[in-house]
Coordinates of C-alpha atoms and ligand atoms in Angstrom, one line a residue:
X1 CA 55.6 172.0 15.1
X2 CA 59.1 171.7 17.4
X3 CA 58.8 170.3 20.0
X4 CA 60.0 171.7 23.0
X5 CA 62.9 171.3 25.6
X6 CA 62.9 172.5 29.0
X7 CA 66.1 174.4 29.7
X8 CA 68.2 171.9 32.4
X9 CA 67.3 172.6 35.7
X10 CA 64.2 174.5 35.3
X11 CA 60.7 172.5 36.1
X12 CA 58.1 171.9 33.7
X13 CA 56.7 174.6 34.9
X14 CA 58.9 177.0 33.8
X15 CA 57.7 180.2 31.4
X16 CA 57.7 180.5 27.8
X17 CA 60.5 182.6 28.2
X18 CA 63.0 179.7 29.1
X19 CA 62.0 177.0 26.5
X20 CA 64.3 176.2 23.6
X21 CA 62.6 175.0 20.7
X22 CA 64.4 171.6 19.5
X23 CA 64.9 170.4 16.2
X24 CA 61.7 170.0 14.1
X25 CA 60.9 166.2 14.0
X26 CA 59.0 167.0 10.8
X27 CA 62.5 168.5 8.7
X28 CA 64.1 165.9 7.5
X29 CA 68.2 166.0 7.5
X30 CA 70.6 166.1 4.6
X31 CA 72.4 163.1 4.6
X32 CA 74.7 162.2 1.3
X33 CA 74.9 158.6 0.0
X34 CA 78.5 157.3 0.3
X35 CA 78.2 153.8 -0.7
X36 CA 75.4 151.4 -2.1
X37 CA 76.4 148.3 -1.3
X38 CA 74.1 145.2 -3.0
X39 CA 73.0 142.6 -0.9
X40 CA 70.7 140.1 -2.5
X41 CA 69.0 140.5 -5.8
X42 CA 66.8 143.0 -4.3
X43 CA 68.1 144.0 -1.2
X44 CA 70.9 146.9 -1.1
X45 CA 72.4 148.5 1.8
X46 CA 73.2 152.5 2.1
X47 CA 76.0 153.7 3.8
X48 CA 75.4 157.7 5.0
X49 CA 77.5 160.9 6.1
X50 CA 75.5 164.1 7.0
X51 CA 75.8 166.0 4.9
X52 CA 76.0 169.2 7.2
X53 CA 79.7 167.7 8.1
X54 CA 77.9 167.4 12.0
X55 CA 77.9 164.2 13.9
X56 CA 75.3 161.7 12.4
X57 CA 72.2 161.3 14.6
X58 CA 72.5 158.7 17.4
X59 CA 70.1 155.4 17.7
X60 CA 69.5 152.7 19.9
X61 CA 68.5 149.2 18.5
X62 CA 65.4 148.5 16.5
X63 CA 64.4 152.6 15.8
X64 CA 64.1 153.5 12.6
X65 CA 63.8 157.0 10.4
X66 CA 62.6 158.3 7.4
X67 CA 63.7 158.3 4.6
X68 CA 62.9 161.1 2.1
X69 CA 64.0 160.2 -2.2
X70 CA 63.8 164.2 -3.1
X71 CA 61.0 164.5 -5.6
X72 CA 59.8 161.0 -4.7
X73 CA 58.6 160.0 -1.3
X74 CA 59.2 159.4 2.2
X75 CA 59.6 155.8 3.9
X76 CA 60.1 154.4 7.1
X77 CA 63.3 151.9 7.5
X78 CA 64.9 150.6 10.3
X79 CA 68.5 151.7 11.2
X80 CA 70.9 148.8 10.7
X81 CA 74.0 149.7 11.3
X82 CA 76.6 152.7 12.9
X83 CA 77.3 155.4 11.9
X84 CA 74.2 154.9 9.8
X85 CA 73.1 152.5 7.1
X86 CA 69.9 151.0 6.5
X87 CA 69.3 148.0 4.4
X88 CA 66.5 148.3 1.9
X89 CA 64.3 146.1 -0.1
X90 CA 63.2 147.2 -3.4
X91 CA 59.6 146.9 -3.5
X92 CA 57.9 150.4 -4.8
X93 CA 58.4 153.9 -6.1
X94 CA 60.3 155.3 -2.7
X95 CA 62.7 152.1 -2.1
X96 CA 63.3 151.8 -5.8
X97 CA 64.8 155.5 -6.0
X98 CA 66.6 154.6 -2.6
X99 CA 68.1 151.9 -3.9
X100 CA 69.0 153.5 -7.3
X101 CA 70.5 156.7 -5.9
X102 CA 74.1 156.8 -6.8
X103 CA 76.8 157.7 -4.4
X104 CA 77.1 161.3 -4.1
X105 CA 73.3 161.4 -4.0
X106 CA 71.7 163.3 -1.2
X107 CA 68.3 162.2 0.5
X108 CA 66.6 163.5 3.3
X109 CA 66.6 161.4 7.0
X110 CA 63.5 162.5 9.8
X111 CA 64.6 160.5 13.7
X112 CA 65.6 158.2 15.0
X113 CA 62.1 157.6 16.4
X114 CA 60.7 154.3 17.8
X115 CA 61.0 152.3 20.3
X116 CA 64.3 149.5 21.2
X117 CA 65.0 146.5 21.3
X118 CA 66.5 146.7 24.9
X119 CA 68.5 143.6 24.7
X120 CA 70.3 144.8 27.9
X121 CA 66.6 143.2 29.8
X122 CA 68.4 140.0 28.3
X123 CA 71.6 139.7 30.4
X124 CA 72.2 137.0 32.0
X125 CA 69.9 135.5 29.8
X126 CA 69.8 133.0 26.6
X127 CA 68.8 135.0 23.4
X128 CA 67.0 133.4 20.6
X129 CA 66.9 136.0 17.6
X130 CA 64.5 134.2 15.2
X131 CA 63.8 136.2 12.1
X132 CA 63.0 135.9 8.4
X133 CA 64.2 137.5 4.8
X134 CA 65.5 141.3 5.1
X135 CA 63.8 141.4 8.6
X136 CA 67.5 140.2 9.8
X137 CA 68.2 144.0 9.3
X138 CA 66.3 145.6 12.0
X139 CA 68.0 143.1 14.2
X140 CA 71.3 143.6 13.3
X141 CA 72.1 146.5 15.6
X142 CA 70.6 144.6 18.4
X143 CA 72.7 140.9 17.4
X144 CA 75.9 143.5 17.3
X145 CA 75.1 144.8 21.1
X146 CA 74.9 141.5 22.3
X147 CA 78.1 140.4 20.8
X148 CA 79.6 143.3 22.3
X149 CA 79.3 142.1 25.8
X150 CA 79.0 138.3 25.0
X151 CA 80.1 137.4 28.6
X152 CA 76.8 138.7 29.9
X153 CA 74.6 136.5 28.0
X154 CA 73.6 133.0 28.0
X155 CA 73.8 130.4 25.0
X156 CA 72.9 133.0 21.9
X157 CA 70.5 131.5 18.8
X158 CA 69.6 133.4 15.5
X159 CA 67.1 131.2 13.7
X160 CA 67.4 132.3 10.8
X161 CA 64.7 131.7 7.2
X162 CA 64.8 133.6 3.6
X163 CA 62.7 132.5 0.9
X164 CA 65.4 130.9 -1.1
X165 CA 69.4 130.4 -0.9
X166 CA 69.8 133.7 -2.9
X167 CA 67.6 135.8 -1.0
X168 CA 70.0 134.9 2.6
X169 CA 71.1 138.5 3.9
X170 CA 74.3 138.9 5.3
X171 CA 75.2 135.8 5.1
X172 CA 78.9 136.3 5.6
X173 CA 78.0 138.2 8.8
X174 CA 76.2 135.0 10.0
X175 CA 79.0 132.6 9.6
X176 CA 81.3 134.8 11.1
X177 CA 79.0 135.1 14.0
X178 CA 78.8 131.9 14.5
X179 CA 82.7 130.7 13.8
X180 CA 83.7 134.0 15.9
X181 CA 81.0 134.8 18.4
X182 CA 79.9 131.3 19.7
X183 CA 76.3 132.4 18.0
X184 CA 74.2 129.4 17.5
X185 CA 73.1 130.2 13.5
X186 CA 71.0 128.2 12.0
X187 CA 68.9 128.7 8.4
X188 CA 66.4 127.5 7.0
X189 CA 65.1 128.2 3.3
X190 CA 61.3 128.2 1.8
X191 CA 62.1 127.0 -1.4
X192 CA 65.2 125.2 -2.6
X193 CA 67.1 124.0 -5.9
X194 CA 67.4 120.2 -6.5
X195 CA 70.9 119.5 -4.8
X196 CA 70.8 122.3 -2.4
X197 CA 72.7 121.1 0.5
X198 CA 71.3 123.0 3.6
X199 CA 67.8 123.2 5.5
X200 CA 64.9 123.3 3.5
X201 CA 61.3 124.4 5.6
X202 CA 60.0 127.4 7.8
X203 CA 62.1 129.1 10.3
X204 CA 59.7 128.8 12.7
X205 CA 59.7 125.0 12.6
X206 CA 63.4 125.1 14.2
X207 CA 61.6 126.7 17.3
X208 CA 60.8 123.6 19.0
X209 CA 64.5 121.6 18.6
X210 CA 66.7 124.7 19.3
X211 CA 68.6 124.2 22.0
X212 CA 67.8 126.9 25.0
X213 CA 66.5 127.2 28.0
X214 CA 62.9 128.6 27.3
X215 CA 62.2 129.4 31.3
X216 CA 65.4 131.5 31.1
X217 CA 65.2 133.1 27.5
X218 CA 64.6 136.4 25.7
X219 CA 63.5 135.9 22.3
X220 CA 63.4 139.3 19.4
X221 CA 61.5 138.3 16.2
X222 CA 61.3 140.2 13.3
X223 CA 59.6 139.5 9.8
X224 CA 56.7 139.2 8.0
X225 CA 53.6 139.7 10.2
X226 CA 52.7 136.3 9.7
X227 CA 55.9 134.7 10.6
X228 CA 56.1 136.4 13.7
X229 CA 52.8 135.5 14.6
X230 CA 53.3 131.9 14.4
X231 CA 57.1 132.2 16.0
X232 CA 55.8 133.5 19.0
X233 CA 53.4 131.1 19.6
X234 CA 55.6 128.3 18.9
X235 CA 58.0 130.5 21.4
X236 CA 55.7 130.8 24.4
X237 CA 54.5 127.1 23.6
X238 CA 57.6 126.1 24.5
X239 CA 57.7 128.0 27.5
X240 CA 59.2 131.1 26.9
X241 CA 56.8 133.8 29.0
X242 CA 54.7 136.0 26.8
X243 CA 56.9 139.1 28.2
X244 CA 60.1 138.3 26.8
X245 CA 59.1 137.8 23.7
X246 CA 59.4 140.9 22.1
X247 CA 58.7 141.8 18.0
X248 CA 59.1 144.7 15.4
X249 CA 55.9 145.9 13.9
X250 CA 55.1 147.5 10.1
X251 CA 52.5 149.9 9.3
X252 CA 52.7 152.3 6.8
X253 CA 53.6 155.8 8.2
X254 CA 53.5 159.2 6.7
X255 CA 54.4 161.4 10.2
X256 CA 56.7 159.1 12.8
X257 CA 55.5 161.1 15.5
X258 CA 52.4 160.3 16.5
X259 CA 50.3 163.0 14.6
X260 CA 48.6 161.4 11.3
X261 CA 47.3 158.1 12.9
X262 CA 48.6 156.2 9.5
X263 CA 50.2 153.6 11.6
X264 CA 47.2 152.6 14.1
X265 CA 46.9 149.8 15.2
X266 CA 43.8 149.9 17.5
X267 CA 44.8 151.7 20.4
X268 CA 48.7 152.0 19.5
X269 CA 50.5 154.4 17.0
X270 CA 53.3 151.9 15.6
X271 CA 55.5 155.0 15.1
X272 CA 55.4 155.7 18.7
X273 CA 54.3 153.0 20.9
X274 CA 56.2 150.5 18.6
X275 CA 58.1 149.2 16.4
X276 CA 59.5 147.2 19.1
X277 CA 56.5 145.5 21.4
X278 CA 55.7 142.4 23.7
X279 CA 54.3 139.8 22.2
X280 CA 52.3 140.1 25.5
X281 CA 51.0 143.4 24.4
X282 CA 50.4 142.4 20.6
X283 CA 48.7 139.0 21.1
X284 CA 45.3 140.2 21.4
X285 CA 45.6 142.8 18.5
X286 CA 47.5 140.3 15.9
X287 CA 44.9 137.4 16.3
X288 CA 42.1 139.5 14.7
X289 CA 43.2 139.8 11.3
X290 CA 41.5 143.3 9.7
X291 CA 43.4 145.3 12.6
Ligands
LIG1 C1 59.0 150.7 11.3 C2 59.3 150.2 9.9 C3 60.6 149.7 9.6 C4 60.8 149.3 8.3 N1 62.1 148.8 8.0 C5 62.4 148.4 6.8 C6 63.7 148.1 6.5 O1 64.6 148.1 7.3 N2 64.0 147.7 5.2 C7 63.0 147.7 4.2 O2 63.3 147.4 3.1 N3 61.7 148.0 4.5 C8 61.4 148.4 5.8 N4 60.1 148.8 6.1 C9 59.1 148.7 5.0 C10 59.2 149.9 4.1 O3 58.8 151.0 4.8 C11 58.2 149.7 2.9 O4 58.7 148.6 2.1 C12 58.2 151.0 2.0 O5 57.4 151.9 2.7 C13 57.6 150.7 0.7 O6 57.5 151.9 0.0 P1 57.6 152.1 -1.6 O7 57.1 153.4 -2.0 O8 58.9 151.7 -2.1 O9 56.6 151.0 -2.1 P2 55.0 151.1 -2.2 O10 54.6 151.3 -3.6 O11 54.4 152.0 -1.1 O12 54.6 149.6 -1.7 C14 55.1 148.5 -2.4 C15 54.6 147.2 -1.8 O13 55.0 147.1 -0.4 C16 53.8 147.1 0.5 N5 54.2 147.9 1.6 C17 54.3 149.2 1.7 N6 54.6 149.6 2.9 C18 54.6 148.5 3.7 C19 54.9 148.3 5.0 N7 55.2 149.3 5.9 N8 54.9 147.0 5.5 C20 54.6 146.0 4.6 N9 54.4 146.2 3.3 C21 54.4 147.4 2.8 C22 52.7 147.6 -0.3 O14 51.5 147.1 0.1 C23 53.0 147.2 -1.7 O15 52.6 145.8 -2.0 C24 59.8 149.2 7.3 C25 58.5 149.7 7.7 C26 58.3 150.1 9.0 C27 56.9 150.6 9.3
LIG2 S1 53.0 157.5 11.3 FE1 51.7 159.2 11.9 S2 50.9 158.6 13.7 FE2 52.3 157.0 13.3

């Protein structure tokens, strides 16, 4: 099942004889847990070394791998962080052991596979990041390239929701984004205490009153299928075009690479084609709800 690399500077062409065989796609790496690091009440993040003692793999923003819990399961999660962490919710058999795995602990990682963000297509740009609960993870990496070059971007926005105050993600990271960074951070919460002092209501409501210039904006959107569904509309009602609006998708997966067809959605594979799409591209396929 490797796939195959042509030897540099020989054509496609070339004989059997001069093909390398790459690494399998489908054998996951060793990779030992060195820190488990809890987020919210449900939401941990895993630091990880190879365990080989090799370079860890390399990513670009908004791919993801999988992740194998020996004995357990395999599950795709986007990369948030260099060298390599990902940040997990705990929702079922797979993520549970993830999350419980004590340091020391060795799992299995397949990738990085996926498409990117390309937030580079943004320079010169405004950037509205608008996302919602742990989907601020996938993001991250692509927040952190943009603050690396902040002088090539416009005014820079993260609209930010989680279902209640104690469910916010990073929320350190944001202020200092914000205090540090010139990032625009605003949040938002579903569901609030009595007395709670910040914004209660649905990220996508701050949309219309954030302050950008929607003709000259890139907007990335990541959460719940249903949020980004109604952030992109409220998005390209305000003018932004339907091209710069891009969005990180979720199927369930079993392969990564294109084989099983777990991950269809109509005529994309998610694993392949996605995670990262236009909203121009998923516009049709979104608005007809059994796809
Ligand atoms: C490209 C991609 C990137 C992802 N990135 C992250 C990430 O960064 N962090 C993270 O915590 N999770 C992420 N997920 C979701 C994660 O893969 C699922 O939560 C995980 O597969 C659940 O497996 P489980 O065995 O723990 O739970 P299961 O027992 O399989 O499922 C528990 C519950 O979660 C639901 N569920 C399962 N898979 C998905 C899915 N893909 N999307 C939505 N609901 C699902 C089930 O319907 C069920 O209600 C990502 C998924 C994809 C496809
Ligand atoms: S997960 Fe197998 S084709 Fe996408």
């Amino acid at each position: 099942m490797g796939d195959i690399r042509t030897l540099a500077g020989t054509s496609p062409a070339t004989t059997a004889s001069a093909l390398v065989p790459g690494p399998d796609p489908m054998v996951p790496r060793r990779y030992v847990i060195t820190r488990v690091r809890q987020d919210t009440r449900d939401t941990f993040t895993l630091l990880l070394d190879p365990a080989d003692g090799a370079p860890p793999l390399e990513f670009a923003a908004g791919q993801f791998t999988m992740l194998h819990a020996f004995g357990v399961g395999e599950v795709p999660i986007s990369i948030s962080g260099a060298p390599l962490e990902h940040t997990i919710r705990n929702v079922g058999a797979v993520t549970r052991a993830l999350v419980e795995a004590a340091p020391g602990t060795e799992i299995g990682v397949r990738g990085p596979f996926g498409t990117t963000w390309a937030v580079d297509d943004a320079r010169g740009h405004d950037v509205v990041f608008v996302t919602g609960g742990i989907g601020l993870a996938p993001l991250r990496p692509a927040i952190l390239d943009v603050l690396a070059e902040r002088d090539a971007y416009g005014k820079v926005l993260l609209l930010y929701g989680s279902r209640t105050p104690d469910d916010i993600l990073y929320g350190d990271q944001m202020r200092r984004w914000a205090d540090l960074n010139g990032v625009n951070v605003q949040m938002t919460v579903d569901n609030a205490p009595y007395g709670y002092k910040g914004r209660v209501g649905f990220v996508t409501e701050l949309i219309a009153k954030a302050g950008f210039d929607p003709r000259n904006a890139w907007a990335f959107v990541c959460g719940p299928e249903v949020m980004m569904r109604s952030a992109a509309q409220s998005l390209v009602a305000r003018g932004v075009p339907k091209a710069r609006v891009r969005l990180s998708m979720e199927r369930s997966m079993k392969c990564g690479i294109g084989l099983c067809g777990h991950c269809q959605l109509r005529e994309l594979f998610i694993c392949v084609d996605g995670p990262v799409l236009p909203w121009e591209r998923l516009e049709p396929l979104m608005s007809v709800r059994e796809l």
